[in-house]
CSV table of C-alpha atoms in Angstrom, one decimal:
chain,number,residue,atom,x,y,z
A,1,MET,CA,5.2,86.7,155.1
A,2,HIS,CA,5.9,85.3,158.5
A,3,ARG,CA,9.4,83.9,158.6
A,4,PHE,CA,8.3,80.7,160.5
A,5,LEU,CA,5.2,80.0,158.3
A,6,ARG,CA,7.4,77.4,156.5
A,7,SER,CA,8.0,75.6,159.8
A,8,ILE,CA,4.4,74.2,159.7
A,9,GLY,CA,4.6,73.1,156.1
A,10,PHE,CA,4.0,76.2,154.1
A,11,GLY,CA,7.4,76.5,152.6
A,12,ALA,CA,6.1,76.8,149.0
A,13,TYR,CA,4.3,80.1,149.8
A,14,THR,CA,7.1,82.6,149.1
A,15,LYS,CA,5.1,85.6,147.7
A,16,LYS,CA,2.8,87.9,149.6
A,17,ARG,CA,0.0,87.4,147.1
A,18,GLU,CA,0.1,83.6,147.6
A,19,VAL,CA,0.1,84.0,151.4
A,20,GLU,CA,-2.9,86.4,151.2
A,21,ARG,CA,-4.8,83.8,149.2
A,22,LEU,CA,-3.9,81.1,151.7
A,23,LEU,CA,-5.1,83.1,154.7
A,24,ARG,CA,-8.4,83.9,153.0
A,25,ASP,CA,-8.9,80.1,152.5
A,26,LEU,CA,-7.9,79.4,156.1
A,27,GLU,CA,-10.4,82.0,157.4
A,28,LYS,CA,-13.3,79.9,156.0
A,29,SER,CA,-12.6,76.9,158.2
A,30,ALA,CA,-11.4,78.7,161.3
A,31,SER,CA,-12.8,78.6,164.8
A,32,ARG,CA,-13.6,82.1,166.2
A,33,GLN,CA,-13.0,83.8,169.5
A,34,ARG,CA,-14.0,87.4,170.3
A,35,VAL,CA,-13.1,89.8,173.1
A,36,SER,CA,-14.8,93.1,173.6
A,37,ILE,CA,-12.3,95.6,175.0
A,38,ASP,CA,-14.7,98.6,175.0
A,39,GLU,CA,-17.9,99.8,173.3
A,40,GLU,CA,-16.2,100.4,170.0
A,41,THR,CA,-13.4,97.7,169.9
A,42,ASN,CA,-14.0,94.0,169.3
A,43,LEU,CA,-10.9,91.9,168.9
A,44,CYS,CA,-11.4,88.7,167.0
A,45,GLU,CA,-9.1,85.7,166.7
A,46,LEU,CA,-9.5,83.0,164.0
A,47,ARG,CA,-7.5,79.8,164.6
A,48,THR,CA,-7.2,77.2,161.9
A,49,GLU,CA,-5.4,73.8,162.4
A,50,VAL,CA,-3.7,72.2,159.5
A,51,ALA,CA,-2.7,69.2,161.6
A,52,SER,CA,-3.3,68.2,165.2
A,53,GLY,CA,-2.1,71.0,167.5
A,54,MET,CA,-0.5,73.0,164.6
A,55,GLY,CA,-1.9,75.8,162.4
A,56,VAL,CA,-2.3,79.5,161.8
A,57,VAL,CA,-3.8,82.2,164.0
A,58,MET,CA,-5.3,85.3,162.4
A,59,VAL,CA,-6.2,88.4,164.5
A,60,GLY,CA,-8.2,91.5,163.6
A,61,GLU,CA,-11.4,93.3,164.3
A,62,LEU,CA,-15.0,92.9,163.2
A,63,ASP,CA,-16.4,95.9,161.4
A,64,ASP,CA,-19.9,97.3,161.7
A,65,HIS,CA,-21.2,94.6,159.3
A,66,GLY,CA,-19.6,91.7,161.1
A,67,VAL,CA,-16.9,91.3,158.5
A,68,PHE,CA,-13.5,90.2,159.8
A,69,ARG,CA,-10.6,92.6,159.0
A,70,ARG,CA,-7.3,90.8,159.6
A,71,GLU,CA,-4.4,92.8,161.1
A,72,TYR,CA,-1.8,90.2,161.6
A,73,TYR,CA,-1.2,86.4,161.7
A,74,TYR,CA,1.3,83.9,163.0
A,75,PRO,CA,1.9,80.1,162.8
A,76,PHE,CA,1.5,78.1,166.0
A,77,LEU,CA,2.4,74.7,167.5
A,78,ASN,CA,0.9,73.4,170.7
A,79,GLY,CA,2.6,71.0,173.1
A,80,SER,CA,1.2,68.7,175.8
A,81,ASP,CA,4.3,68.7,178.1
A,82,VAL,CA,4.6,71.1,181.0
A,83,SER,CA,8.0,72.8,180.4
A,84,SER,CA,8.3,75.1,183.4
A,85,GLU,CA,6.6,75.9,186.7
A,86,ALA,CA,8.9,78.9,187.4
A,87,ASP,CA,7.7,82.4,188.2
A,88,CYS,CA,6.2,83.9,185.1
A,89,SER,CA,5.2,87.4,184.2
A,90,ILE,CA,3.2,88.5,181.2
A,91,GLN,CA,3.5,91.9,179.4
A,92,ARG,CA,1.9,93.4,176.3
A,93,HIS,CA,4.0,94.1,173.3
A,94,THR,CA,4.2,97.8,172.2
A,95,GLU,CA,3.2,97.4,168.6
A,96,LYS,CA,0.0,95.4,168.8
A,97,GLU,CA,-2.4,93.4,171.0
A,98,THR,CA,0.1,90.6,171.6
A,99,TYR,CA,1.8,89.4,174.7
A,100,GLY,CA,5.1,88.0,175.8
A,101,GLY,CA,5.9,85.9,178.8
A,102,LEU,CA,9.1,86.0,181.0
A,103,LEU,CA,10.1,82.9,182.9
A,104,ASP,CA,12.7,83.1,185.7
A,105,GLU,CA,14.0,79.7,184.7
A,106,TYR,CA,17.2,78.5,186.5
A,107,ARG,CA,17.7,75.4,184.4
A,108,VAL,CA,18.6,77.4,181.2
A,109,GLY,CA,20.6,80.0,183.1
A,110,ILE,CA,18.7,83.0,181.7
A,111,SER,CA,15.3,84.8,181.9
A,112,LEU,CA,13.4,83.0,179.2
A,113,ILE,CA,11.1,85.1,177.0
A,114,PHE,CA,8.4,83.5,174.9
A,115,TYR,CA,5.5,84.7,172.6
A,116,LEU,CA,2.2,84.0,174.4
A,117,ASN,CA,0.1,81.7,172.3
A,118,ASN,CA,-3.1,82.0,174.3
A,119,CYS,CA,-3.1,85.8,174.5
A,120,PHE,CA,-6.9,86.0,174.0
A,121,GLU,CA,-7.5,83.9,177.0
A,122,TYR,CA,-5.2,86.2,179.0
A,123,ARG,CA,-7.0,89.3,177.6
A,124,GLU,CA,-10.4,87.9,178.4
A,125,ARG,CA,-9.3,87.1,182.0
A,126,MET,CA,-8.1,90.7,182.3
A,127,VAL,CA,-11.5,92.1,181.1
A,128,ASN,CA,-13.5,89.8,183.4
A,129,GLY,CA,-11.3,90.4,186.5
A,130,ARG,CA,-10.2,86.7,186.8
A,131,PRO,CA,-6.9,85.6,188.4
A,132,LEU,CA,-3.8,86.1,186.1
A,133,LYS,CA,-1.3,84.1,188.2
A,134,VAL,CA,0.5,81.6,185.9
A,135,VAL,CA,1.1,78.2,187.5
A,136,SER,CA,2.8,76.5,184.5
A,137,VAL,CA,3.8,77.0,180.9
A,138,ASN,CA,3.9,74.6,177.9
A,139,LEU,CA,6.6,75.8,175.6
A,140,THR,CA,7.0,75.1,171.9
A,141,GLY,CA,9.4,76.4,169.3
A,142,LEU,CA,9.3,76.8,165.5
A,143,ALA,CA,12.5,76.3,163.5
A,144,SER,CA,13.1,77.3,159.8
A,145,GLU,CA,16.1,75.1,159.6
A,146,GLY,CA,18.0,72.6,161.8
A,147,LYS,CA,20.5,69.8,162.0
A,148,ILE,CA,20.6,66.4,163.6
A,149,LEU,CA,23.6,65.6,165.8
A,150,LEU,CA,24.8,62.3,167.1
A,151,PRO,CA,24.4,61.7,170.8
A,152,ILE,CA,27.2,61.8,173.4
A,153,HIS,CA,27.8,58.4,174.9
A,154,LYS,CA,27.2,58.4,178.6
A,155,THR,CA,27.1,55.6,181.2
A,156,ARG,CA,24.2,55.3,183.7
A,157,LYS,CA,26.4,56.5,186.5
A,158,GLN,CA,27.3,59.7,184.5
A,159,ILE,CA,23.6,60.4,183.8
A,160,GLU,CA,22.8,60.0,187.5
A,161,MET,CA,25.7,62.3,188.5
A,162,ALA,CA,24.6,64.9,185.9
A,163,GLU,CA,21.0,64.9,187.3
A,164,VAL,CA,22.3,65.4,190.9
A,165,ALA,CA,24.6,68.2,189.8
A,166,ALA,CA,21.8,69.9,187.9
A,167,LYS,CA,19.5,69.8,191.0
A,168,THR,CA,22.3,71.2,193.2
A,169,HIS,CA,23.1,73.9,190.7
A,170,ASN,CA,19.4,75.0,190.6
A,171,SER,CA,19.3,75.2,194.4
A,172,LEU,CA,22.4,77.3,194.4
A,173,MET,CA,20.9,79.6,191.8
A,174,GLU,CA,17.8,80.1,193.8
A,175,ALA,CA,19.7,80.8,197.0
A,176,ALA,CA,22.0,83.2,195.2
A,177,LYS,CA,19.0,85.1,193.9
A,178,ASN,CA,17.8,85.5,197.5
A,179,GLY,CA,21.1,87.0,198.5
A,180,ASP,CA,23.0,84.0,199.8
A,181,ALA,CA,26.7,85.1,199.7
A,182,GLU,CA,28.0,81.5,200.2
A,183,ALA,CA,25.9,80.3,197.2
A,184,MET,CA,27.2,83.1,195.0
A,185,GLU,CA,30.8,82.2,195.9
A,186,THR,CA,30.2,78.5,195.2
A,187,LEU,CA,28.7,79.3,191.8
A,188,THR,CA,31.7,81.5,191.0
A,189,ILE,CA,34.1,78.8,191.8
A,190,GLU,CA,32.1,76.3,189.7
A,191,ASP,CA,32.2,78.6,186.7
A,192,ILE,CA,36.0,79.0,187.0
A,193,ASP,CA,36.5,75.2,187.3
A,194,LEU,CA,34.1,74.6,184.3
A,195,TYR,CA,35.9,77.2,182.2
A,196,SER,CA,39.3,75.5,183.0
A,197,GLN,CA,38.0,72.0,182.1
A,198,ILE,CA,36.4,73.2,178.8
A,199,SER,CA,39.6,75.1,177.8
A,200,ARG,CA,41.7,71.9,178.3
A,201,ARG,CA,39.2,69.6,176.4
A,202,MET,CA,38.8,72.1,173.5
A,203,MET,CA,42.4,71.5,172.5
A,204,LYS,CA,41.6,67.8,171.6
A,205,GLU,CA,37.8,67.5,171.2
A,206,ASP,CA,35.0,68.9,169.1
A,207,VAL,CA,32.7,71.4,170.9
A,208,TYR,CA,29.6,69.2,170.4
A,209,SER,CA,31.3,66.3,172.1
A,210,ILE,CA,31.7,68.6,175.2
A,211,VAL,CA,28.4,70.5,175.1
A,212,ASP,CA,25.6,68.0,175.5
A,213,SER,CA,22.8,70.6,175.3
A,214,SER,CA,22.6,74.4,175.2
A,215,PHE,CA,20.1,77.2,175.3
A,216,MET,CA,21.2,80.7,174.2
A,217,PRO,CA,19.5,83.9,172.9
A,218,SER,CA,20.0,84.3,169.2
A,219,GLY,CA,19.8,87.5,167.1
A,220,ILE,CA,18.2,90.8,168.2
A,221,GLU,CA,14.7,89.4,168.8
A,222,CYS,CA,14.2,88.5,172.5
A,223,ASP,CA,12.1,85.4,171.9
A,224,GLN,CA,14.5,83.6,169.5
A,225,TYR,CA,17.1,81.1,170.7
A,226,SER,CA,19.8,78.8,169.5
A,227,VAL,CA,19.3,75.4,171.1
A,228,VAL,CA,20.9,72.0,171.2
A,229,GLY,CA,18.8,69.3,172.9
A,230,GLU,CA,18.2,65.6,173.0
A,231,ILE,CA,15.3,64.2,171.1
A,232,THR,CA,13.1,62.2,173.4
A,233,HIS,CA,10.0,61.7,171.1
A,234,ILE,CA,9.2,62.2,167.4
A,235,ASN,CA,5.8,62.9,166.0
A,236,GLU,CA,5.4,63.2,162.2
A,237,LYS,CA,2.6,65.5,161.1
A,238,VAL,CA,1.2,66.1,157.6
A,239,ASN,CA,0.0,69.6,156.7
A,240,ALA,CA,-3.6,69.1,155.4
A,241,VAL,CA,-3.2,71.9,152.8
A,242,THR,CA,0.2,71.3,151.3
A,243,GLU,CA,0.7,67.6,152.4
A,244,GLU,CA,4.2,68.5,153.6
A,245,THR,CA,5.7,66.5,156.4
A,246,VAL,CA,6.4,68.4,159.6
A,247,TYR,CA,8.4,66.9,162.5
A,248,ASP,CA,7.2,67.6,166.0
A,249,LEU,CA,10.3,66.9,168.1
A,250,THR,CA,10.1,66.7,171.9
A,251,LEU,CA,13.5,68.0,173.2
A,252,ASN,CA,15.2,67.7,176.6
A,253,CYS,CA,17.4,70.8,176.8
A,254,ASN,CA,19.1,71.7,180.1
A,255,ASP,CA,16.7,69.3,181.8
A,256,MET,CA,13.7,71.3,180.4
A,257,ARG,CA,11.2,69.6,178.0
A,258,PHE,CA,9.6,71.4,175.1
A,259,HIS,CA,8.4,70.8,171.5
A,260,VAL,CA,10.0,72.0,168.3
A,261,GLY,CA,8.3,72.0,164.9
A,262,ILE,CA,10.3,71.9,161.7
A,263,ALA,CA,9.4,71.0,158.1
A,264,GLY,CA,11.0,67.8,156.9
A,265,ALA,CA,12.6,69.6,154.0
A,266,ASP,CA,14.4,72.0,156.3
A,267,LEU,CA,15.9,69.4,158.6
A,268,THR,CA,19.4,68.0,157.8
A,269,GLY,CA,19.9,64.5,159.0
A,270,GLU,CA,17.5,61.7,160.1
A,271,PRO,CA,15.8,62.4,163.5
A,272,LYS,CA,15.8,59.5,165.9
A,273,VAL,CA,15.2,59.3,169.7
A,274,GLY,CA,18.5,59.7,171.5
A,275,ARG,CA,20.0,61.9,168.8
A,276,ARG,CA,20.2,65.7,169.2
A,277,PHE,CA,18.6,68.6,167.4
A,278,LYS,CA,20.5,71.8,166.7
A,279,GLY,CA,18.8,74.9,165.4
A,280,GLN,CA,17.4,78.4,165.9
A,281,ILE,CA,13.8,78.5,167.2
A,282,TRP,CA,11.1,81.1,167.8
A,283,MET,CA,9.8,80.3,171.2
A,284,GLN,CA,6.0,80.2,171.9
A,285,GLY,CA,4.2,79.2,175.1
A,286,VAL,CA,0.7,78.4,176.4
A,287,ALA,CA,0.2,79.7,180.0
A,288,ARG,CA,-1.9,77.8,182.5
A,289,PHE,CA,-3.5,79.9,185.1
A,290,VAL,CA,-4.2,79.4,188.8
A,291,ASP,CA,-7.8,78.4,188.7
A,292,GLU,CA,-7.6,75.9,185.8
A,293,SER,CA,-7.8,72.2,186.4
């Protein structure tokens, strides 16, 4: 079964036979989308919501009799917040008709890779010759476990100074990418000073009192990350099939907003606005294209 199926409230489904029965039931109430790739190939996507903006996607082909033959499935969570407007490229995965996105996002300090949640829309645009330029991405993550951390106390002045420093850092990163030698030197000096400050503070303080938020690749799969982010909004959802509670947490991580879904049973601690979430997530995203309103 999919590792993150439990993130949307299907934690009780632990055996393959149980998951197969669940998917057959979900197919009956699914909305359908079809894309013709050539004369003999018809891709079909079935999408079933078990709560608002949350559910399971099943992808396969229609046979000669119009019967859906499922090839793979995955859980999804949609978010309404625009997470990034950075340059984004999309490429097809090797194994199957799925796609990944690559964001050149300065705020997290890495090239951010996500699983494209609206890949059928992208595929249809390719077939019809419509523009494929991405103008923004709404990112979401699914977590199989997580913890709630207490916030770091900061004054208003410290918050304002951090915002200014983040904007300056992003400008330097962009300039360095374009070959600005002075910006590269400034960033190098900042890294050395930061390392020195952290080394001194680590002798007396806990790491999570120093690191306010973080965004790091985790494991060998390129679209999974270990994150620490401030909770800015909480939405409790109930899975209509299992009646399990799922938390839809809006996080601010390195000045980037995105949603994380996690089952209430897998979350340690009580989530509240202002506290922080720590966990490993599978990153998804919905790309918005250039000619969309």
